[in-house]
Amino acid sequence: MLLLLPAAATATGRSDEPAPVLYFPAAFTAAECSSIARIFTEGASLEVDERSIPNLPRMADDYGVARLNRFDEGGRLQAAGALDWVYERVAAHLSPAMATRVLGGHGGGGERSSTAQRLGSLVEFSLMHEFDERHSRFDWHVDTKPRDGTRRTFNVNVMLSAGGDYSGGELRLGAQTFPRPFQDRSWNLPATGELRLGAQTLRPQQGDLYLYAASLPHAVARVSGGRRRTLVVALRQGRGEEAAAAAEAGVAAAEAEVAAAGAEVAARPDAPLERAAYWAETAEAYAALLSPGGGLATEPKVHLLHGEFLEALGAPDAARGAFCSSYRASGEAHAYAEAFMADGVAALSDAAQPSPLQRHELALSYLGMAHCIAPATPELEEGLAAVRRARDALLRGADGPPGEEGTVKQEL
Ligand SMILES: O=C(O)CCC(=O)C(=O)O
Ligand SMILES: [Fe+2]
């Protein structure tokens, strides 16, 4: 069944390369799901992954991971061919257009292999996720960012557990909605059934197969009981194919598009931007997801991920804007702005700073942050202007007006 979604394009007029989510209900039988689970429980190593993910300064670190991974250490299961039938099944669901989209072209020469072989050759790793009441969460995250060197492209997931095996544990995914036939299966579809980018809450049935870009934000909601198992296959781009793919997609055009979505992309000669078209799509997806109708505008963590994406892209100013949006999305913009403002005032008399100029620069960065979080705050604007004047006076030299620091503090 072909569900390649042609949509995100509408925002920019691109019609060829949507950020797709491919969904295939009942791609595996219950017995096959049990076989996959057995392959991993018997042949893979058990990893406990429990982490708290650092949040922005002053925000509580309440994002985290608590999961069990049955990891195919060193790709042993894969090398032994234990997963070949799984790759074959996945490949069998991909139309030629989808296969090209997910697995890339066959650039770089070499034998033209079957879709399943090609898929197998692009597996970065395979694991089985296990969530239970103790290992119950995997908060908003992405699995690849620009210039991270991973070449990760798509996540392939198979839901191995039956609905009655666990409670909670929905997959939240910033991606496109699915077409009408799946409307009755708790996809968050708009009533009209049109395609649009947004926040999806998926409750896959046992055996369902779904693929989505690893750069899109996603999260596993808390599992409140039972055991939830999923197969996770991480795909990457083939080696030596970037040049061919880039020539095809037109890197310059794609980079311009990324830039348009993420403000100025600073030159990063240290680490060239690979897969520009992939990141252009990701930028587009974030813009849509975080727009008022996109469904994720109120998720502080997704704004933070957006900021990290823009930072990695080389657009620090746009990244700062996204971080400020994260504070705003918390619903406590004022409290955060006030706290940064207090930091700014304190910086003016921070003895740890070696000079008055440095005290002012530090104060300006705090006040700038406060202003970015709460732009329409008159006293902040006045304070910022006052500190800027004092800093400029310091820059002009010793002939600046005396007592600026004191005056500024009073103004603030
Ligand atoms: O639903 C799951 O268990 C996996 C989701 C995920 O984060 C991934 O496959 O990368
Ligand atoms: Fe993930």
Short mmCIF file of C-alpha atoms and ligand atoms in Angstrom, two decimals:
data_model
loop_
_atom_site.label_atom_id
_atom_site.label_comp_id
_atom_site.label_asym_id
_atom_site.label_seq_id
_atom_site.Cartn_x
_atom_site.Cartn_y
_atom_site.Cartn_z
CA MET A 1 0.00 0.00 0.00
CA LEU A 2 1.54 3.29 -1.04
CA LEU A 3 1.27 6.14 1.39
CA LEU A 4 4.03 8.46 0.27
CA LEU A 5 2.77 11.81 1.30
CA PRO A 6 3.10 14.62 -1.17
CA ALA A 7 2.32 17.54 1.03
CA ALA A 8 4.66 19.75 3.07
CA ALA A 9 5.57 21.22 -0.22
CA THR A 10 2.58 23.53 -0.19
CA ALA A 11 4.28 26.08 2.05
CA THR A 12 7.17 26.67 -0.31
CA GLY A 13 5.88 25.42 -3.60
CA ARG A 14 8.22 22.41 -3.55
CA SER A 15 6.29 19.50 -4.87
CA ASP A 16 8.93 16.84 -5.24
CA GLU A 17 10.48 16.19 -1.84
CA PRO A 18 8.08 16.11 1.09
CA ALA A 19 9.19 15.10 4.59
CA PRO A 20 7.42 11.78 4.40
CA VAL A 21 6.00 9.46 6.95
CA LEU A 22 5.34 6.07 5.50
CA TYR A 23 2.85 3.94 7.39
CA PHE A 24 2.01 0.31 6.63
CA PRO A 25 -0.53 -1.30 8.91
CA ALA A 26 -0.10 -5.00 9.67
CA ALA A 27 3.16 -5.43 7.79
CA PHE A 28 4.11 -8.22 10.23
CA THR A 29 1.91 -10.87 11.84
CA ALA A 30 1.72 -11.32 15.60
CA ALA A 31 3.83 -14.48 15.29
CA GLU A 32 6.45 -12.58 13.29
CA CYS A 33 6.52 -9.85 15.92
CA SER A 34 7.22 -12.53 18.55
CA SER A 35 10.01 -13.93 16.36
CA ILE A 36 11.63 -10.50 16.07
CA ALA A 37 11.36 -10.02 19.83
CA ARG A 38 12.97 -13.43 20.39
CA ILE A 39 15.85 -12.66 18.03
CA PHE A 40 16.67 -9.64 20.16
CA THR A 41 16.02 -11.09 23.61
CA GLU A 42 18.20 -14.10 22.77
CA GLY A 43 20.86 -12.59 20.53
CA ALA A 44 21.33 -8.95 21.52
CA SER A 45 22.97 -7.26 24.49
CA LEU A 46 20.91 -5.49 27.10
CA GLU A 47 21.59 -1.82 27.63
CA VAL A 48 19.91 0.30 30.27
CA ASP A 49 19.67 3.87 29.03
CA GLU A 50 18.65 6.25 31.80
CA ARG A 51 19.49 9.90 31.31
CA SER A 52 18.26 13.30 32.19
CA ILE A 53 18.58 15.60 29.19
CA PRO A 54 19.90 19.07 30.09
CA ASN A 55 17.43 21.83 29.45
CA LEU A 56 18.02 25.54 28.82
CA PRO A 57 19.56 27.57 31.67
CA ARG A 58 17.08 28.07 34.52
CA MET A 59 14.60 25.56 33.10
CA ALA A 60 14.10 22.34 35.04
CA ASP A 61 15.86 19.31 33.55
CA ASP A 62 12.71 17.31 33.37
CA TYR A 63 13.37 15.79 29.97
CA GLY A 64 14.78 12.38 30.04
CA VAL A 65 15.23 8.89 28.77
CA ALA A 66 14.56 5.66 30.63
CA ARG A 67 14.52 2.69 28.30
CA LEU A 68 15.93 -0.76 27.83
CA ASN A 69 17.71 -1.39 24.55
CA ARG A 70 18.38 -4.82 23.21
CA PHE A 71 21.18 -3.73 20.96
CA ASP A 72 22.63 -5.67 18.05
CA GLU A 73 26.17 -5.22 19.32
CA GLY A 74 28.68 -5.02 16.49
CA GLY A 75 25.93 -5.83 14.02
CA ARG A 76 26.30 -9.54 14.81
CA LEU A 77 22.66 -10.45 14.22
CA GLN A 78 22.73 -8.52 11.01
CA ALA A 79 25.96 -10.12 9.81
CA ALA A 80 24.52 -13.56 10.58
CA GLY A 81 21.56 -12.72 8.33
CA ALA A 82 19.10 -13.05 11.21
CA LEU A 83 17.32 -9.87 10.16
CA ASP A 84 17.35 -10.34 6.40
CA TRP A 85 13.73 -11.46 6.29
CA VAL A 86 12.75 -8.32 8.20
CA TYR A 87 14.58 -6.09 5.70
CA GLU A 88 12.94 -8.00 2.88
CA ARG A 89 9.53 -7.37 4.35
CA VAL A 90 10.23 -3.67 4.79
CA ALA A 91 11.61 -3.45 1.26
CA ALA A 92 8.55 -5.23 -0.12
CA HIS A 93 6.39 -2.37 1.13
CA LEU A 94 8.41 0.34 -0.55
CA SER A 95 7.38 1.40 -4.03
CA PRO A 96 10.31 2.26 -6.33
CA ALA A 97 9.74 5.97 -5.63
CA MET A 98 9.70 5.38 -1.88
CA ALA A 99 12.79 3.20 -2.06
CA THR A 100 14.66 5.97 -3.86
CA ARG A 101 13.44 8.45 -1.30
CA VAL A 102 14.35 6.38 1.75
CA LEU A 103 17.45 4.58 0.48
CA GLY A 104 18.78 7.16 -1.94
CA GLY A 105 19.82 6.61 -5.52
CA HIS A 106 22.33 4.04 -6.56
CA GLY A 107 24.95 6.69 -7.23
CA GLY A 108 28.59 5.96 -6.65
CA GLY A 109 28.71 2.96 -8.98
CA GLY A 110 28.80 -0.66 -7.98
CA GLU A 111 26.33 -3.42 -8.59
CA ARG A 112 22.69 -2.51 -8.56
CA SER A 113 21.41 -4.56 -5.68
CA SER A 114 17.92 -5.49 -4.64
CA THR A 115 16.00 -3.06 -2.48
CA ALA A 116 16.29 -5.41 0.50
CA GLN A 117 20.05 -5.78 0.11
CA ARG A 118 20.40 -2.08 -0.29
CA LEU A 119 18.33 -1.49 2.84
CA GLY A 120 20.47 -3.98 4.75
CA SER A 121 23.62 -2.24 3.58
CA LEU A 122 22.35 1.10 4.91
CA VAL A 123 21.51 -0.11 8.42
CA GLU A 124 23.49 1.89 10.96
CA PHE A 125 22.19 -0.23 13.82
CA SER A 126 19.21 -2.28 14.91
CA LEU A 127 17.80 -2.63 18.37
CA MET A 128 14.64 -3.51 20.17
CA HIS A 129 13.22 -0.89 22.51
CA GLU A 130 11.63 -2.10 25.70
CA PHE A 131 9.62 0.19 27.88
CA ASP A 132 7.92 -0.76 31.12
CA GLU A 133 6.81 1.01 34.27
CA ARG A 134 10.41 1.46 35.45
CA HIS A 135 11.85 2.31 32.06
CA SER A 136 8.98 4.33 30.87
CA ARG A 137 10.00 7.32 28.81
CA PHE A 138 11.81 8.73 25.85
CA ASP A 139 11.15 12.43 25.73
CA TRP A 140 11.22 14.72 22.69
CA HIS A 141 14.40 14.17 20.73
CA VAL A 142 15.82 13.91 17.25
CA ASP A 143 18.20 11.24 16.07
CA THR A 144 20.26 13.39 13.73
CA LYS A 145 21.33 17.02 13.41
CA PRO A 146 23.29 18.89 10.73
CA ARG A 147 27.02 18.14 10.74
CA ASP A 148 26.77 15.40 13.38
CA GLY A 149 28.62 13.03 11.10
CA THR A 150 26.06 10.24 11.50
CA ARG A 151 24.55 10.39 8.00
CA ARG A 152 21.33 9.12 9.61
CA THR A 153 18.32 9.43 7.34
CA PHE A 154 15.22 7.43 8.30
CA ASN A 155 13.98 5.57 11.35
CA VAL A 156 12.23 2.31 10.61
CA ASN A 157 9.97 1.16 13.46
CA VAL A 158 7.81 -1.92 13.89
CA MET A 159 5.39 -2.08 16.81
CA LEU A 160 5.99 -5.50 18.30
CA SER A 161 3.54 -5.34 21.21
CA ALA A 162 -0.20 -5.78 21.08
CA GLY A 163 -2.31 -2.85 22.22
CA GLY A 164 -3.40 -4.71 25.35
CA ASP A 165 0.22 -5.39 26.44
CA TYR A 166 0.84 -1.88 27.71
CA SER A 167 -0.78 1.43 28.51
CA GLY A 168 0.44 4.91 27.58
CA GLY A 169 3.51 4.85 25.35
CA GLU A 170 2.04 6.64 22.34
CA LEU A 171 4.54 7.78 19.76
CA ARG A 172 4.39 11.52 19.34
CA LEU A 173 5.79 12.63 16.06
CA GLY A 174 6.15 15.95 14.34
CA ALA A 175 5.33 14.88 10.84
CA GLN A 176 2.66 14.79 8.24
CA THR A 177 -0.76 13.47 8.84
CA PHE A 178 -1.87 10.34 7.10
CA PRO A 179 -4.47 10.03 4.42
CA ARG A 180 -8.08 9.29 5.10
CA PRO A 181 -8.18 5.50 5.29
CA PHE A 182 -6.34 5.69 8.59
CA GLN A 183 -8.49 8.35 10.10
CA ASP A 184 -10.34 5.85 12.25
CA ARG A 185 -7.18 4.49 13.85
CA SER A 186 -6.58 7.38 16.20
CA TRP A 187 -4.32 9.35 13.90
CA ASN A 188 -4.86 12.93 14.73
CA LEU A 189 -6.30 13.76 11.35
CA PRO A 190 -8.05 16.98 10.56
CA ALA A 191 -11.72 16.43 9.89
CA THR A 192 -11.34 17.15 6.21
CA GLY A 193 -8.66 14.50 5.85
CA GLU A 194 -6.34 16.77 3.93
CA LEU A 195 -2.64 16.28 4.41
CA ARG A 196 -0.84 18.67 6.64
CA LEU A 197 2.23 18.80 8.75
CA GLY A 198 1.54 18.62 12.44
CA ALA A 199 1.86 16.76 15.69
CA GLN A 200 0.75 13.19 15.41
CA THR A 201 -0.09 10.89 18.25
CA LEU A 202 0.31 7.36 17.00
CA ARG A 203 -1.00 4.27 18.69
CA PRO A 204 0.29 1.66 16.29
CA GLN A 205 -1.18 -1.82 16.31
CA GLN A 206 1.02 -4.86 16.62
CA GLY A 207 2.86 -5.48 13.36
CA ASP A 208 2.48 -1.95 11.99
CA LEU A 209 5.54 -0.64 10.17
CA TYR A 210 6.35 3.05 9.91
CA LEU A 211 9.26 5.11 8.63
CA TYR A 212 10.01 8.76 9.25
CA ALA A 213 12.95 11.13 8.96
CA ALA A 214 15.31 10.79 11.93
CA SER A 215 15.67 14.58 11.99
CA LEU A 216 12.03 15.12 12.94
CA PRO A 217 11.19 15.63 16.61
CA HIS A 218 9.56 12.61 18.23
CA ALA A 219 8.87 11.22 21.70
CA VAL A 220 7.52 8.12 23.38
CA ALA A 221 4.89 9.12 25.93
CA ARG A 222 5.20 7.58 29.40
CA VAL A 223 4.38 3.92 29.57
CA SER A 224 2.15 3.60 32.61
CA GLY A 225 1.94 -0.17 32.71
CA GLY A 226 2.81 -3.40 30.91
CA ARG A 227 5.59 -3.76 28.39
CA ARG A 228 5.96 -1.98 25.07
CA ARG A 229 8.44 -3.33 22.55
CA THR A 230 9.41 -1.81 19.22
CA LEU A 231 11.92 -2.70 16.57
CA VAL A 232 14.14 0.25 15.72
CA VAL A 233 16.23 0.15 12.55
CA ALA A 234 18.37 3.24 11.96
CA LEU A 235 19.17 3.91 8.32
CA ARG A 236 21.95 6.11 6.99
CA GLN A 237 22.98 7.49 3.67
CA GLY A 238 25.37 5.39 1.62
CA ARG A 239 29.00 6.42 1.43
CA GLY A 240 30.23 8.25 -1.61
CA GLU A 241 26.73 9.16 -2.65
CA GLU A 242 26.61 12.66 -1.36
CA ALA A 243 28.28 14.11 -4.43
CA ALA A 244 25.89 12.39 -6.80
CA ALA A 245 22.85 13.19 -4.68
CA ALA A 246 23.98 16.76 -4.18
CA ALA A 247 24.46 17.33 -7.86
CA GLU A 248 21.02 15.96 -8.45
CA ALA A 249 19.28 18.04 -5.82
CA GLY A 250 21.34 21.14 -6.44
CA VAL A 251 23.08 21.83 -3.16
CA ALA A 252 23.20 25.57 -3.72
CA ALA A 253 19.46 25.78 -4.17
CA ALA A 254 18.80 23.56 -1.17
CA GLU A 255 21.24 25.48 0.98
CA ALA A 256 19.50 28.71 0.07
CA GLU A 257 16.28 27.15 1.15
CA VAL A 258 17.73 26.08 4.48
CA ALA A 259 19.03 29.58 4.89
CA ALA A 260 15.64 31.07 4.16
CA ALA A 261 14.08 28.87 6.82
CA GLY A 262 16.82 29.42 9.39
CA ALA A 263 17.94 32.98 8.75
CA GLU A 264 21.55 33.48 7.74
CA VAL A 265 23.54 30.30 7.71
CA ALA A 266 27.03 31.25 8.74
CA ALA A 267 29.86 29.75 6.76
CA ARG A 268 31.17 26.64 8.47
CA PRO A 269 34.29 25.72 6.53
CA ASP A 270 35.25 23.29 9.30
CA ALA A 271 32.30 21.04 8.60
CA PRO A 272 30.56 21.28 5.27
CA LEU A 273 26.84 20.88 5.22
CA GLU A 274 26.01 17.50 3.80
CA ARG A 275 22.57 16.46 2.68
CA ALA A 276 21.40 20.02 2.24
CA ALA A 277 18.06 18.95 0.79
CA TYR A 278 17.39 16.79 3.85
CA TRP A 279 18.03 19.74 6.16
CA ALA A 280 15.96 22.06 4.00
CA GLU A 281 13.06 19.72 4.54
CA THR A 282 13.74 19.54 8.25
CA ALA A 283 13.82 23.34 8.47
CA GLU A 284 10.52 23.47 6.65
CA ALA A 285 9.03 20.86 8.96
CA TYR A 286 10.06 22.79 12.08
CA ALA A 287 8.60 25.99 10.70
CA ALA A 288 5.27 24.28 10.08
CA LEU A 289 5.23 22.30 13.33
CA LEU A 290 5.97 25.34 15.46
CA SER A 291 3.54 27.64 13.69
CA PRO A 292 0.31 28.32 15.60
CA GLY A 293 -1.60 25.57 13.78
CA GLY A 294 1.27 23.10 13.71
CA GLY A 295 0.45 21.44 17.00
CA LEU A 296 3.85 21.71 18.67
CA ALA A 297 4.09 25.46 19.26
CA THR A 298 3.35 24.93 22.95
CA GLU A 299 6.07 22.28 23.46
CA PRO A 300 9.10 24.07 24.95
CA LYS A 301 11.32 21.09 24.20
CA VAL A 302 10.55 21.13 20.49
CA HIS A 303 11.56 24.81 20.34
CA LEU A 304 14.78 23.82 22.10
CA LEU A 305 15.40 21.08 19.52
CA HIS A 306 14.71 23.63 16.81
CA GLY A 307 17.32 25.92 18.36
CA GLU A 308 19.85 23.10 18.48
CA PHE A 309 19.07 22.31 14.85
CA LEU A 310 19.67 25.93 13.83
CA GLU A 311 22.83 26.11 15.91
CA ALA A 312 24.17 22.99 14.21
CA LEU A 313 23.24 24.47 10.86
CA GLY A 314 25.37 27.51 11.69
CA ALA A 315 22.62 30.07 12.31
CA PRO A 316 23.27 31.25 15.89
CA ASP A 317 20.92 34.24 15.82
CA ALA A 318 18.01 32.19 14.60
CA ALA A 319 18.94 29.57 17.22
CA ARG A 320 18.74 32.14 19.99
CA GLY A 321 15.30 33.14 18.75
CA ALA A 322 14.21 29.51 19.00
CA PHE A 323 15.59 29.21 22.55
CA CYS A 324 13.64 32.33 23.53
CA SER A 325 10.53 30.73 22.04
CA SER A 326 11.19 27.73 24.27
CA TYR A 327 11.09 29.96 27.35
CA ARG A 328 7.94 31.62 26.04
CA ALA A 329 6.26 28.30 25.29
CA SER A 330 6.73 27.36 28.96
CA GLY A 331 3.99 29.87 29.76
CA GLU A 332 6.31 31.64 32.19
CA ALA A 333 7.99 34.08 29.86
CA HIS A 334 7.73 36.89 32.35
CA ALA A 335 9.36 35.04 35.21
CA TYR A 336 12.25 33.95 32.98
CA ALA A 337 12.69 37.42 31.52
CA GLU A 338 12.77 38.89 35.02
CA ALA A 339 15.33 36.37 36.18
CA PHE A 340 17.61 37.16 33.22
CA MET A 341 17.10 40.84 33.88
CA ALA A 342 18.19 40.34 37.49
CA ASP A 343 21.26 38.51 36.22
CA GLY A 344 21.98 41.46 33.96
CA VAL A 345 21.77 43.92 36.86
CA ALA A 346 23.99 41.70 39.01
CA ALA A 347 26.54 41.44 36.20
CA LEU A 348 27.11 45.20 36.38
CA SER A 349 28.79 44.74 39.73
CA ASP A 350 30.20 41.27 39.17
CA ALA A 351 33.65 41.34 40.73
CA ALA A 352 34.61 38.21 38.83
CA GLN A 353 34.64 40.22 35.61
CA PRO A 354 38.07 41.70 34.93
CA SER A 355 36.89 45.12 33.70
CA PRO A 356 33.91 47.46 33.63
CA LEU A 357 33.62 46.85 29.89
CA GLN A 358 33.32 43.12 30.44
CA ARG A 359 30.72 43.68 33.17
CA HIS A 360 28.68 45.70 30.70
CA GLU A 361 29.03 43.16 27.91
CA LEU A 362 27.91 40.40 30.25
CA ALA A 363 24.99 42.50 31.45
CA LEU A 364 24.01 43.17 27.85
CA SER A 365 23.95 39.49 27.02
CA TYR A 366 21.63 38.76 29.97
CA LEU A 367 19.40 41.73 29.22
CA GLY A 368 19.38 40.80 25.55
CA MET A 369 18.15 37.35 26.51
CA ALA A 370 15.45 38.83 28.75
CA HIS A 371 14.39 41.12 25.92
CA CYS A 372 14.31 38.28 23.44
CA ILE A 373 12.02 36.33 25.77
CA ALA A 374 9.74 39.25 26.57
CA PRO A 375 10.24 41.80 23.79
CA ALA A 376 7.45 44.22 24.62
CA THR A 377 8.66 45.11 28.11
CA PRO A 378 9.31 48.88 28.30
CA GLU A 379 11.53 48.82 31.39
CA LEU A 380 13.71 46.21 29.73
CA GLU A 381 14.04 48.28 26.60
CA GLU A 382 15.03 51.28 28.67
CA GLY A 383 17.49 49.24 30.69
CA LEU A 384 19.06 47.79 27.58
CA ALA A 385 19.42 51.24 26.06
CA ALA A 386 21.01 52.57 29.24
CA VAL A 387 23.55 49.75 29.47
CA ARG A 388 24.35 50.11 25.77
CA ARG A 389 25.00 53.83 26.28
CA ALA A 390 27.27 53.10 29.22
CA ARG A 391 29.09 50.35 27.31
CA ASP A 392 29.56 52.68 24.33
CA ALA A 393 30.92 55.34 26.66
CA LEU A 394 33.39 52.83 28.05
CA LEU A 395 34.38 51.91 24.50
CA ARG A 396 34.99 55.57 23.70
CA GLY A 397 37.53 55.62 26.51
CA ALA A 398 38.20 57.29 29.82
CA ASP A 399 36.37 60.47 28.75
CA GLY A 400 33.02 58.71 29.21
CA PRO A 401 30.67 60.28 31.71
CA PRO A 402 31.63 59.39 35.28
CA GLY A 403 29.40 57.19 37.39
CA GLU A 404 27.74 55.45 34.41
CA GLU A 405 27.59 52.12 36.18
CA GLY A 406 25.73 53.54 39.13
CA THR A 407 23.36 55.49 36.92
CA VAL A 408 22.57 52.42 34.86
CA LYS A 409 21.81 50.37 37.93
CA GLN A 410 19.42 53.02 39.15
CA GLU A 411 17.70 53.13 35.76
CA LEU A 412 17.24 49.40 35.82
O1 LIG B 1 8.61 4.06 19.48
C1 LIG B 1 9.76 3.75 19.79
O2 LIG B 1 10.00 2.94 20.67
C2 LIG B 1 10.96 4.30 19.11
C3 LIG B 1 10.95 5.70 18.74
C4 LIG B 1 12.31 6.29 18.48
O3 LIG B 1 12.72 7.18 19.16
C5 LIG B 1 13.18 5.85 17.37
O4 LIG B 1 12.93 4.83 16.72
O5 LIG B 1 14.18 6.54 17.09
FE FE B 2 14.25 8.32 18.14
#
